[in-house]
Coordinates of C-alpha atoms and ligand atoms in Angstrom, one line a residue:
X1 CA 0.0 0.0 0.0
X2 CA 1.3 3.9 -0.6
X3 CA -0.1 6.6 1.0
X4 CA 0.3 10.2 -0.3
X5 CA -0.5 13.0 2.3
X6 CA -1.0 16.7 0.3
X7 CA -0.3 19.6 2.6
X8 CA 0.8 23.0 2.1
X9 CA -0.2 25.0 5.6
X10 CA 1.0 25.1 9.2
X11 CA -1.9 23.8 10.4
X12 CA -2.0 21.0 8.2
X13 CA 1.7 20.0 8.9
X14 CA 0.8 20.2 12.1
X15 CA -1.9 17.7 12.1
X16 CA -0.8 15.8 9.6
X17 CA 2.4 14.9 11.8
X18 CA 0.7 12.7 14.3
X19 CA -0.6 10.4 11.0
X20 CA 2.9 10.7 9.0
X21 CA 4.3 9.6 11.9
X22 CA 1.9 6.2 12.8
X23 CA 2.1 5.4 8.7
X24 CA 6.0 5.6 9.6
X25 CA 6.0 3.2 12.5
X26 CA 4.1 0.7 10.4
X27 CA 6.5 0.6 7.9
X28 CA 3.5 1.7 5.3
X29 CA 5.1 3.1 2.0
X30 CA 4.5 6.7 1.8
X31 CA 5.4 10.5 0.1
X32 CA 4.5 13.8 1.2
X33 CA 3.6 16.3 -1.4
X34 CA 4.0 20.0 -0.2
X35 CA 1.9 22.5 -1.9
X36 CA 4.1 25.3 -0.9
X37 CA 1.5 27.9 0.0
X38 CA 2.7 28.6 3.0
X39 CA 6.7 28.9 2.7
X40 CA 8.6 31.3 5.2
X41 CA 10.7 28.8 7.8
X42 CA 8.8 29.9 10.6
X43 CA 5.5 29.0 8.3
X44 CA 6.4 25.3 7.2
X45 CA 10.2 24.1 7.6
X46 CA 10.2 24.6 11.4
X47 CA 7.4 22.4 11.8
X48 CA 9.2 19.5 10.3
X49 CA 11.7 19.7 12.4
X50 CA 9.8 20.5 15.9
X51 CA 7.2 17.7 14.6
X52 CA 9.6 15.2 14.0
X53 CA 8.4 13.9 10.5
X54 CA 10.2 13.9 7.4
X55 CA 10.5 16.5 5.0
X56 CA 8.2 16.4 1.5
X57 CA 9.4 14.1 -1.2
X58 CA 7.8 17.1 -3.3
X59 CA 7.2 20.9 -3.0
X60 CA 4.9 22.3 -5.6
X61 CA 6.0 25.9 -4.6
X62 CA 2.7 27.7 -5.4
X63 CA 3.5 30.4 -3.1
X64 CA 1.2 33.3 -2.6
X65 CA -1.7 34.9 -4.8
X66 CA -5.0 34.9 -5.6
X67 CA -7.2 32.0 -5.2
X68 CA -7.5 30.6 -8.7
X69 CA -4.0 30.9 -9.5
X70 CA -3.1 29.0 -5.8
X71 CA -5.8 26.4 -6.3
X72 CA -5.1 26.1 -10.4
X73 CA -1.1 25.9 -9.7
X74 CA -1.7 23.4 -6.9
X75 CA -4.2 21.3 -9.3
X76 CA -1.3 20.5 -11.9
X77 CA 1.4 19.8 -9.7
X78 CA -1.0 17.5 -7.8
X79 CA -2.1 15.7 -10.4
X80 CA 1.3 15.4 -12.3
X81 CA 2.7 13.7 -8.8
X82 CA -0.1 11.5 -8.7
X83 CA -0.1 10.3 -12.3
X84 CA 3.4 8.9 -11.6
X85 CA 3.7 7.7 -7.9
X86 CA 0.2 6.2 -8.1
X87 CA -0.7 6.0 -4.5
X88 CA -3.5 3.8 -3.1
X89 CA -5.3 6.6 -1.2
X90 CA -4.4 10.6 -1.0
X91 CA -4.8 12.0 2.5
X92 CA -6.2 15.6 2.6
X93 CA -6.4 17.7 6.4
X94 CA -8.9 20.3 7.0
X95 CA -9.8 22.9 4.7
X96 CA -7.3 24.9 2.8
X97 CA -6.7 25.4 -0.6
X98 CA -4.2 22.2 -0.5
X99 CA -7.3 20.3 0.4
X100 CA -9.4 21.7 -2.2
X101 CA -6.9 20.7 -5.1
X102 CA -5.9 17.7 -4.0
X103 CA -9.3 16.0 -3.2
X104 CA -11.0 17.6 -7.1
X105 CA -7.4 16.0 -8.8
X106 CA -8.4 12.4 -6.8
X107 CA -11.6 12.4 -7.4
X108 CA -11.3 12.9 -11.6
X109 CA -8.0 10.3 -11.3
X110 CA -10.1 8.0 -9.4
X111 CA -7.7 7.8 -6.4
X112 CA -9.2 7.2 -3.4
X113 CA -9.6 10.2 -0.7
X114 CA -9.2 10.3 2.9
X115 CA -10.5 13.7 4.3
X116 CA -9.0 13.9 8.0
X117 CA -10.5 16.6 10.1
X118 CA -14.3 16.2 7.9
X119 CA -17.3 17.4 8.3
X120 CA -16.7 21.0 9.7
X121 CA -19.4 23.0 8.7
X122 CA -19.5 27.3 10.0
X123 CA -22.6 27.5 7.4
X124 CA -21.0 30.9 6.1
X125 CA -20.1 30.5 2.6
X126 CA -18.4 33.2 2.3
X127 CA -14.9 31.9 3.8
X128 CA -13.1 30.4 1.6
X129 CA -12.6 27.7 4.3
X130 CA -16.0 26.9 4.0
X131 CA -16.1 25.6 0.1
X132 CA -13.2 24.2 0.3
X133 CA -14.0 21.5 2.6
X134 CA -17.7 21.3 1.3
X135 CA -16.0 20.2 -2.0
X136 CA -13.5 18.6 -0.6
X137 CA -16.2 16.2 1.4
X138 CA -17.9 15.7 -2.0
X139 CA -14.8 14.6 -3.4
X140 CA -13.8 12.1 -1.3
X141 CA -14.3 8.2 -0.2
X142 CA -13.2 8.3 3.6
X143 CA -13.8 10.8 6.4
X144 CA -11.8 11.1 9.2
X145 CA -14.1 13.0 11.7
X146 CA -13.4 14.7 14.7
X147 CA -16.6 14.1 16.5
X148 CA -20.6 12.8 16.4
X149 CA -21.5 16.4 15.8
X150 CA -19.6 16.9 12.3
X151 CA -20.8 13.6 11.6
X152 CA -24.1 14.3 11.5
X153 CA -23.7 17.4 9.5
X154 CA -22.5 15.2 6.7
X155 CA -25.3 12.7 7.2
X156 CA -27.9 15.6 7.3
X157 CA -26.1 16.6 3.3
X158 CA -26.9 13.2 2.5
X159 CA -23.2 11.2 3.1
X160 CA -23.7 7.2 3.6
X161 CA -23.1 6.8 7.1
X162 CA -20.7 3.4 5.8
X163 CA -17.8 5.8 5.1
X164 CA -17.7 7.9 8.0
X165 CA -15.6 7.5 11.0
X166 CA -15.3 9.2 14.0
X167 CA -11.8 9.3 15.3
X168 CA -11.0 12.4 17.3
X169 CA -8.9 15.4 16.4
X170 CA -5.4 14.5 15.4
X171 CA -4.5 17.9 16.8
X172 CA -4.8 16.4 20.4
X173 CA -2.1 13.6 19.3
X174 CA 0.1 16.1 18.6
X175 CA -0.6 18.4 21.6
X176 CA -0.1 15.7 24.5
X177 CA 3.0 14.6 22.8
X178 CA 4.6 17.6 22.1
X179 CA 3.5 19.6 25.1
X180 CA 5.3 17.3 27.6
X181 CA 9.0 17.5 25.2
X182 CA 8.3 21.8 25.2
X183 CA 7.8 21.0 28.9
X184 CA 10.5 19.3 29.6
X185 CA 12.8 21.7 26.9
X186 CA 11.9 24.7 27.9
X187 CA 11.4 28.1 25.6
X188 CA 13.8 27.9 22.3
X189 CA 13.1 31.1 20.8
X190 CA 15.2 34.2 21.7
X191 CA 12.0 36.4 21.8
X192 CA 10.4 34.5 24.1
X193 CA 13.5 34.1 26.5
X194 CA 13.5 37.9 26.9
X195 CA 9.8 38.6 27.4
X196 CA 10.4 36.4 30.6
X197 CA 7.1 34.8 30.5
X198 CA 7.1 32.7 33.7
X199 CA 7.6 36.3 35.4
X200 CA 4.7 38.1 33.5
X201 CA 1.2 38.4 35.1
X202 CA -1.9 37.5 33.1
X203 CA -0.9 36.5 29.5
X204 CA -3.1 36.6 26.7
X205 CA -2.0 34.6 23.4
X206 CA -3.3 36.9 20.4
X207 CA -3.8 34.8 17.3
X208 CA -5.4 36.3 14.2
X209 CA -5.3 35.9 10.6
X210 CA -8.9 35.4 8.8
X211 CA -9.4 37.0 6.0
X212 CA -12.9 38.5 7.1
X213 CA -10.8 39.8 10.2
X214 CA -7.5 41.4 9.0
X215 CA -8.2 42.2 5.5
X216 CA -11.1 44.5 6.6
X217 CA -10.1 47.6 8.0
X218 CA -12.8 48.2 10.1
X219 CA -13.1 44.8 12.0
X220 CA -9.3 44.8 12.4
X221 CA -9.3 48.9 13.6
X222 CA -12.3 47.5 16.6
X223 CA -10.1 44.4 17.5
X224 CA -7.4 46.8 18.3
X225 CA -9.4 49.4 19.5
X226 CA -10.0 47.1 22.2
X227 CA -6.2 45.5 22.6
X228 CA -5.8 49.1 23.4
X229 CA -7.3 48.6 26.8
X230 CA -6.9 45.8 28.0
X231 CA -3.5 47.2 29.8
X232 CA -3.7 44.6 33.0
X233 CA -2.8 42.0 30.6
X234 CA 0.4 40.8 28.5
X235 CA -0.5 40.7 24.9
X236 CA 1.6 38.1 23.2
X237 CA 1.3 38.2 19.7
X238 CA 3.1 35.8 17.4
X239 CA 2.0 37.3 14.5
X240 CA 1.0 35.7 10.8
X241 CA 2.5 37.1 7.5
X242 CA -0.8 37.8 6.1
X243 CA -2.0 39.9 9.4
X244 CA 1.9 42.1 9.7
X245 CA 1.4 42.6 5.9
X246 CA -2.7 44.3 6.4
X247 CA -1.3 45.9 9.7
X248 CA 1.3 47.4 7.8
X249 CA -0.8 48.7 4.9
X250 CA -4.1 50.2 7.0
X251 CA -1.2 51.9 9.0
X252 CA -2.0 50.1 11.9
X253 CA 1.3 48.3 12.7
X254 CA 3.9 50.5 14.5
X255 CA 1.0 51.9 16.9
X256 CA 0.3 48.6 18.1
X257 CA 3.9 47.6 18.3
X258 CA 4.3 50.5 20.3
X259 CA 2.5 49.5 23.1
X260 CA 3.5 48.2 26.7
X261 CA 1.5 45.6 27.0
X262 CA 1.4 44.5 23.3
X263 CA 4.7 42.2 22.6
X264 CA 4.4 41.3 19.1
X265 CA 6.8 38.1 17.8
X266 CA 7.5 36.3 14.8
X267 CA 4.8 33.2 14.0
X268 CA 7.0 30.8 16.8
X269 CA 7.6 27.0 16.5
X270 CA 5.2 24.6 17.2
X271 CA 6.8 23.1 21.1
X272 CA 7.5 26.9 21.8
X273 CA 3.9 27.4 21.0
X274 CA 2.1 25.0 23.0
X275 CA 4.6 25.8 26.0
X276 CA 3.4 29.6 25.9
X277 CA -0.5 28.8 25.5
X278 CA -0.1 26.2 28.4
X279 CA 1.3 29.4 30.2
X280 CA -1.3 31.9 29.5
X281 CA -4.5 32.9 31.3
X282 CA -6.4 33.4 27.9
X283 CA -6.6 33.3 24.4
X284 CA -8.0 35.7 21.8
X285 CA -7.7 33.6 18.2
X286 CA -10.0 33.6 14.9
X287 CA -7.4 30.5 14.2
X288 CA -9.6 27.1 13.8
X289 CA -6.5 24.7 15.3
X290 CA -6.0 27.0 18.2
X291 CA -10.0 26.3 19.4
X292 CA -9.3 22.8 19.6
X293 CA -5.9 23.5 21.5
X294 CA -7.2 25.7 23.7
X295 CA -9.8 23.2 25.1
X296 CA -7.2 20.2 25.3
X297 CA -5.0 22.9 27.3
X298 CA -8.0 24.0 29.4
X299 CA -7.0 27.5 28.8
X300 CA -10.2 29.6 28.1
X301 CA -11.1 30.6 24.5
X302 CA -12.3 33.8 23.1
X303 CA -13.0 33.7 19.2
X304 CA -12.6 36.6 17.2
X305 CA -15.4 35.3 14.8
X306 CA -19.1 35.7 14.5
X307 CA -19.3 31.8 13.3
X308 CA -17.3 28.6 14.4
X309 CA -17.2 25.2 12.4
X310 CA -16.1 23.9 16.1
X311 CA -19.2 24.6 18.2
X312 CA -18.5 22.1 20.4
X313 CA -16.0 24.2 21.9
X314 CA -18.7 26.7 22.3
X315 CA -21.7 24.4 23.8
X316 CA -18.9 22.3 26.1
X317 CA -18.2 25.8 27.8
X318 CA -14.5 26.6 27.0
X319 CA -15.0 29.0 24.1
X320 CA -16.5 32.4 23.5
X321 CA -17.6 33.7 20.2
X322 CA -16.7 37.5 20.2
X323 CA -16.9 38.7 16.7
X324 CA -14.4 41.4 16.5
X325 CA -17.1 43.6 18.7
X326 CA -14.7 46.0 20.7
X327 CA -17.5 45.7 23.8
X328 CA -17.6 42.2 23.5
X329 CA -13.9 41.4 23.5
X330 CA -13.6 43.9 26.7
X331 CA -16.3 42.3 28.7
X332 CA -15.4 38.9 28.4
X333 CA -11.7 39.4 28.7
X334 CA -12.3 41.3 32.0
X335 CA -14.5 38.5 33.0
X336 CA -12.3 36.0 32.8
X337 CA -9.6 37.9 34.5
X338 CA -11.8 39.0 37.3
X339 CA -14.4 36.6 37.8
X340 CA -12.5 32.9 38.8
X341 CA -15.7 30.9 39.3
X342 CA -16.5 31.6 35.0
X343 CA -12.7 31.1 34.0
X344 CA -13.2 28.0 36.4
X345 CA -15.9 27.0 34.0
X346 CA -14.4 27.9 31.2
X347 CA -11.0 26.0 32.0
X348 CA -13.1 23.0 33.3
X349 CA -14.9 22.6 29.9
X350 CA -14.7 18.9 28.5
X351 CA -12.6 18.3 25.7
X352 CA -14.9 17.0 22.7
X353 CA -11.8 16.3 20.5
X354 CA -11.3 12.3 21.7
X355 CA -7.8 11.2 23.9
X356 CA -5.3 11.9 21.7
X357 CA -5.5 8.1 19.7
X358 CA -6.9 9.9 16.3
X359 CA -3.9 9.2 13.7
X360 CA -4.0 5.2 15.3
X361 CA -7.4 5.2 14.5
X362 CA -7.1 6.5 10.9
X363 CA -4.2 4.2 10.1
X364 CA -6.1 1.3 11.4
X365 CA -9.1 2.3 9.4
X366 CA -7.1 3.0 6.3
X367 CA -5.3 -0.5 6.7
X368 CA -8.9 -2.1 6.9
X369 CA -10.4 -0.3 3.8
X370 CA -7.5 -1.4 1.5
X371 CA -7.4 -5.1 2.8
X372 CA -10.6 -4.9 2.1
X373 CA -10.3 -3.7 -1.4
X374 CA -12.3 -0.7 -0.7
X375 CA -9.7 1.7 -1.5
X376 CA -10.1 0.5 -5.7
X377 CA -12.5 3.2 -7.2
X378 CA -13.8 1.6 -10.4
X379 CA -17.0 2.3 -13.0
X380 CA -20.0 -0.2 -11.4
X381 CA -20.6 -3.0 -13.3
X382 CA -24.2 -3.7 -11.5
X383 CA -27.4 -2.5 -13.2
X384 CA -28.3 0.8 -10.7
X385 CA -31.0 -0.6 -7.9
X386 CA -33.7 1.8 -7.4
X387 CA -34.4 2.6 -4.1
X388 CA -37.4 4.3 -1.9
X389 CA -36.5 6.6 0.9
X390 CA -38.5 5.8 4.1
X391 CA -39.3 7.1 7.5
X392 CA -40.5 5.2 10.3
X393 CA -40.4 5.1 14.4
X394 CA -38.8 1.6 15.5
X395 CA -40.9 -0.2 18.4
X396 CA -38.5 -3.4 19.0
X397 CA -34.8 -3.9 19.7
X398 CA -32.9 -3.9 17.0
X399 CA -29.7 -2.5 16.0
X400 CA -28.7 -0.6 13.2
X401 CA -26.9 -3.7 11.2
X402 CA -30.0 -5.7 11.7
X403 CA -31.9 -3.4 10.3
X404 CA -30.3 -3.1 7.2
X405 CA -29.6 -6.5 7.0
X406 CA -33.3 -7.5 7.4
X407 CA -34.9 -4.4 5.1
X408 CA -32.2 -4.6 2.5
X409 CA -31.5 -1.0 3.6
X410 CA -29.3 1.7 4.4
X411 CA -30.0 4.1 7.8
X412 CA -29.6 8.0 6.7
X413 CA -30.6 9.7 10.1
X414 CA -31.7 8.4 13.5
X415 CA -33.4 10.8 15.6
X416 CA -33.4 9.6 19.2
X417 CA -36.8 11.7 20.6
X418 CA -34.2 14.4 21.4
X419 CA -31.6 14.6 19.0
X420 CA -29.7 14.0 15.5
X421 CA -27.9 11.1 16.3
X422 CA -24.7 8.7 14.8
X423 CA -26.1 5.5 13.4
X424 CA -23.2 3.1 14.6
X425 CA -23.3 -0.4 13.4
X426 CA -24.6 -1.5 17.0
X427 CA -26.8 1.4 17.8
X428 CA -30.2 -0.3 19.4
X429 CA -32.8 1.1 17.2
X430 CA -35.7 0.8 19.7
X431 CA -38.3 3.7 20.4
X432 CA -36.3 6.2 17.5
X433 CA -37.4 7.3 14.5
X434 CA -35.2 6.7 11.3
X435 CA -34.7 7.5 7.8
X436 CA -33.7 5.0 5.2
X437 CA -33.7 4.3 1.9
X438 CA -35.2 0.9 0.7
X439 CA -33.6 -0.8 -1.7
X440 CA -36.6 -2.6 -3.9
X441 CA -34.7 -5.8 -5.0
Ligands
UD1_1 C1 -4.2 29.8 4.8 C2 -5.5 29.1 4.7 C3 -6.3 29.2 6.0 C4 -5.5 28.7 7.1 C5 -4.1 29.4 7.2 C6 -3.2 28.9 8.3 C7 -6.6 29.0 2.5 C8 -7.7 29.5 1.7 N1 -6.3 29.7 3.6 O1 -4.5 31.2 5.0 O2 -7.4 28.4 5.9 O3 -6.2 28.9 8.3 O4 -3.5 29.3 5.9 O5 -2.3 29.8 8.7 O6 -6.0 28.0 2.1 N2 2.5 34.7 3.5 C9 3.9 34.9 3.8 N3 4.6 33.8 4.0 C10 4.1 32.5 4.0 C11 2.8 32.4 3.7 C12 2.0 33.5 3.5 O7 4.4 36.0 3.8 O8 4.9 31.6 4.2 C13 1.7 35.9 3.3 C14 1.5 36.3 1.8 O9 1.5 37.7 1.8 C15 0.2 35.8 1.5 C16 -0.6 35.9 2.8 O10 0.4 35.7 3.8 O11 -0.4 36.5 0.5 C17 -1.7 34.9 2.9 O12 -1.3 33.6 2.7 P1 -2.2 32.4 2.2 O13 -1.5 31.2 2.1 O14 -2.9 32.9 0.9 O15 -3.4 32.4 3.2 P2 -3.4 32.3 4.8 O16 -4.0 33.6 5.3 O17 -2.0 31.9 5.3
UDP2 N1 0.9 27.9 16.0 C1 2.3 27.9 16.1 N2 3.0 29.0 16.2 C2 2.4 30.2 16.2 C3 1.0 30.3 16.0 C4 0.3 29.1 15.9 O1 2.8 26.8 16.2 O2 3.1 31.2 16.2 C5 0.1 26.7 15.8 C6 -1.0 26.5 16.7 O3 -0.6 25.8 17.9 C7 -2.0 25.7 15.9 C8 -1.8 26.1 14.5 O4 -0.5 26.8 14.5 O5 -1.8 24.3 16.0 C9 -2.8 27.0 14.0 O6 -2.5 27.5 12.8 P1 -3.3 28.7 12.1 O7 -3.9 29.5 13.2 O8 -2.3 29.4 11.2 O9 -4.3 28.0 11.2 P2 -5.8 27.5 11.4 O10 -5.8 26.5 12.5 O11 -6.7 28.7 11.7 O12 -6.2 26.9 10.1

């Protein structure tokens, strides 16, 4: 079996590395394919080296630009890699523009897709995040998903529940392991040294980079507005190439840099990085990763976003959507410093993410589908079955596989009197009401 992984982002290095590295340990053939969107050390090489996987067999080196010239340039590198190494399954992460041109090349070659991190949904099409891993989901033949909820927004777009597993959020592999080696080596980067952290009072890890946050003027101008204030707290903010470059040309930059409390740094590296959030009292973040991390870390979440694909950060109690409302950000901030028995709450939220077993789980799975034969994506040679799609309230015990077995039938949804639920093969059926389709042969 060969495996190709396509990344091209920090984020997806970084959750990526917890699979590369289990593929590794079972001796699995594999190659990495870099998109080269993201480039600058402290954006991609560092990561390979704090991670500990090895570096791409290919970099595509799109760099930046617009989106159809990223996407396009990513599209014929992909596929030009593919067409000669041949892999039995393509491993996309999450929903960048990597994710969107590798998953539409595999699904015209026929190469099976495994989408790790499916299922998101924020419902706001206008991020770019959004249709990519809409399409992405479309275009693939295995999803990887973090949790019940994202499971059920794919069965609610009409995904066959056979396909979909739940596994957990690679991102908490990667933060148990690496967390304890930052512990254990200490801060790395210079910048970090000098601010002294373990002598600071109240940090606050500032992480923003959307592009419906720092490429409009006003949201970023309110977000600052209120950074502006907040003076009983040290602002540390690693920042991202995209947000120096918007600070720099609204004229924002050297104002903010020129504050006390603000300490902006270079993007850091990834053991560096999980050391200083572990550190801090709060975070402020529009980053999708730094959610999940936050909740792992039990360090209490503010989101600079009016929408989340990761509401369970939000319903478990850890996170706060704050748009980038100047009041909002103020209030809640102050909260969390001043009132313990919310931050208590807010640090005691339970992770929704899994334990930390996610890339085991997706090798394993992987493994199984090609053993299998699964992983072959061929033109059916079996005249189509027509089918009737059903609705009915189950009064006996019976579980989902016995269902299907005994109806000739495939489960869509399973509403359990309360909620949406997963249909897992050994879900006891009794007293819910299910959709199906009935297959009339
Ligand atoms: C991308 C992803 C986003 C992800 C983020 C992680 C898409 C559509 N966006 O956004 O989902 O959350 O990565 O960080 O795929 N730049 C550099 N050096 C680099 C990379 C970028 O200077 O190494 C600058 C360039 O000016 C570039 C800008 O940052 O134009 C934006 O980079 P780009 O890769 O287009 O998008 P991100 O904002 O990084
Ligand atoms: N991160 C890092 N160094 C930094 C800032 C962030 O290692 O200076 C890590 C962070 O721990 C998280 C990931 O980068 O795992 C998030 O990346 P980003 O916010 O760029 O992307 P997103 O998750 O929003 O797609």
């Amino acid at each position: 079996m060969k495996i190709a992984t396509v990344l091209g982002t920090r984020p997806e290095i970084i959750k990526m590395a917890p699979i590369i590295d289990e593929i590794n340990k079972k001796k699995i053939n594999q190659i990495i394919i870099h998109t080269g969107q993201h480039y600058d050390e402290e954006m991609s090489d560092n990561f390979f080296r704090d991670l500990e996987i090895p570096t791409p067999d290919y970099n595509i080196q799109v760099g930046s630009g617009t989106h159809g010239k990223q996407t396009g340039r990513m599209m014929e590198g992909i596929e030009e890699i593919l067409l000669k190494e041949t892999p039995d399954i393509v491993l996309v992460q999450g929903d960048t523009n990597a994710v969107l041109a590798g998953a539409l090349v595999c699904g015209k070659l026929h190469i099976a897709v495994g989408h790790v991190e499916a299922g998101l949904r924020s419902f706001d099409m206008t991020m770019p995040e959004e249709i990519n891993r809409r399409v992405a989901d479309i275009c693939s033949s295995i999803y990887f998903i973090p949790t019940e909820n994202s499971a059920v927004n794919l069965l609610a777009e009409g995904f066959s529940r056979k396909n979909l597993i739940i596994t957990g959020n690679t991102v908490v592999d990667a933060c148990f392991r690496h967390l304890e080696i930052a512990k254990k080596r200490g801060f790395e980067e210079e910048s970090l040294k000098q601010l002294d952290i373990d002598n600071m009072d109240n940090i606050l890890i500032l992480t923003m980079h959307r592009a419906e946050n720092v490429d409009v003027k006003e949201r970023v101008t309110n977000i600052i507005e209120a950074l502006k204030e907040l003076i009983d707290v040290n602002v540390i903010f690693p920042i991202h190439p995209r947000t120096k470059n918007m600070l720099e040309k609204f004229g924002l930059f050297e104002e903010l840099n020129n504050l006390e409390h603000i300490h902006i740094i270079k993007p850091i590296g990834y053991l560096d990085f999980l050391l200083l959030t572990s550190k801090s009292t709060l975070i402020l973040t529009d980053s999708g990763g730094l959610q999940e991390e936050a909740i792992t870390m039990n360090v209490p979440a503010l989101t600079l976003r009016y929408n989340t694909e990761r509401p369970e950060t939000v319903t478990a109690g850890g996170n706060i959507l704050v748009g980038s409302n100047r009041k909002a950000i103020l209030e809640n901030v102050n909260k969390i410093l001043n009132d313990k028995e919310f931050a208590d709450k807010m640090k005691s939220a339970t992770n929704p993410y899994g334990q930390g077993n996610a890339a085991k789980k997706i090798v394993e799975e992987i493994k199984e589908y090609y053993n299998n034969g699964i992983l072959n994506i061929t033109a059916p040679e079996e005249i189509m079955t027509s089918f009737t799609r059903k609705m009915t309230k189950i009064t006996e015990d019976i579980t989902v596989n016995e269902f299907e077995s005994k109806e000739n039938a495939l489960i869509r949804m399973v509403f359990d009197g309360n909620k949406m639920t997963f249909p897992t093969n050994e879900l006891n059926l009794n007293e819910m009401i299910i959709s199906y389709d009935k297959f009339n042969n």
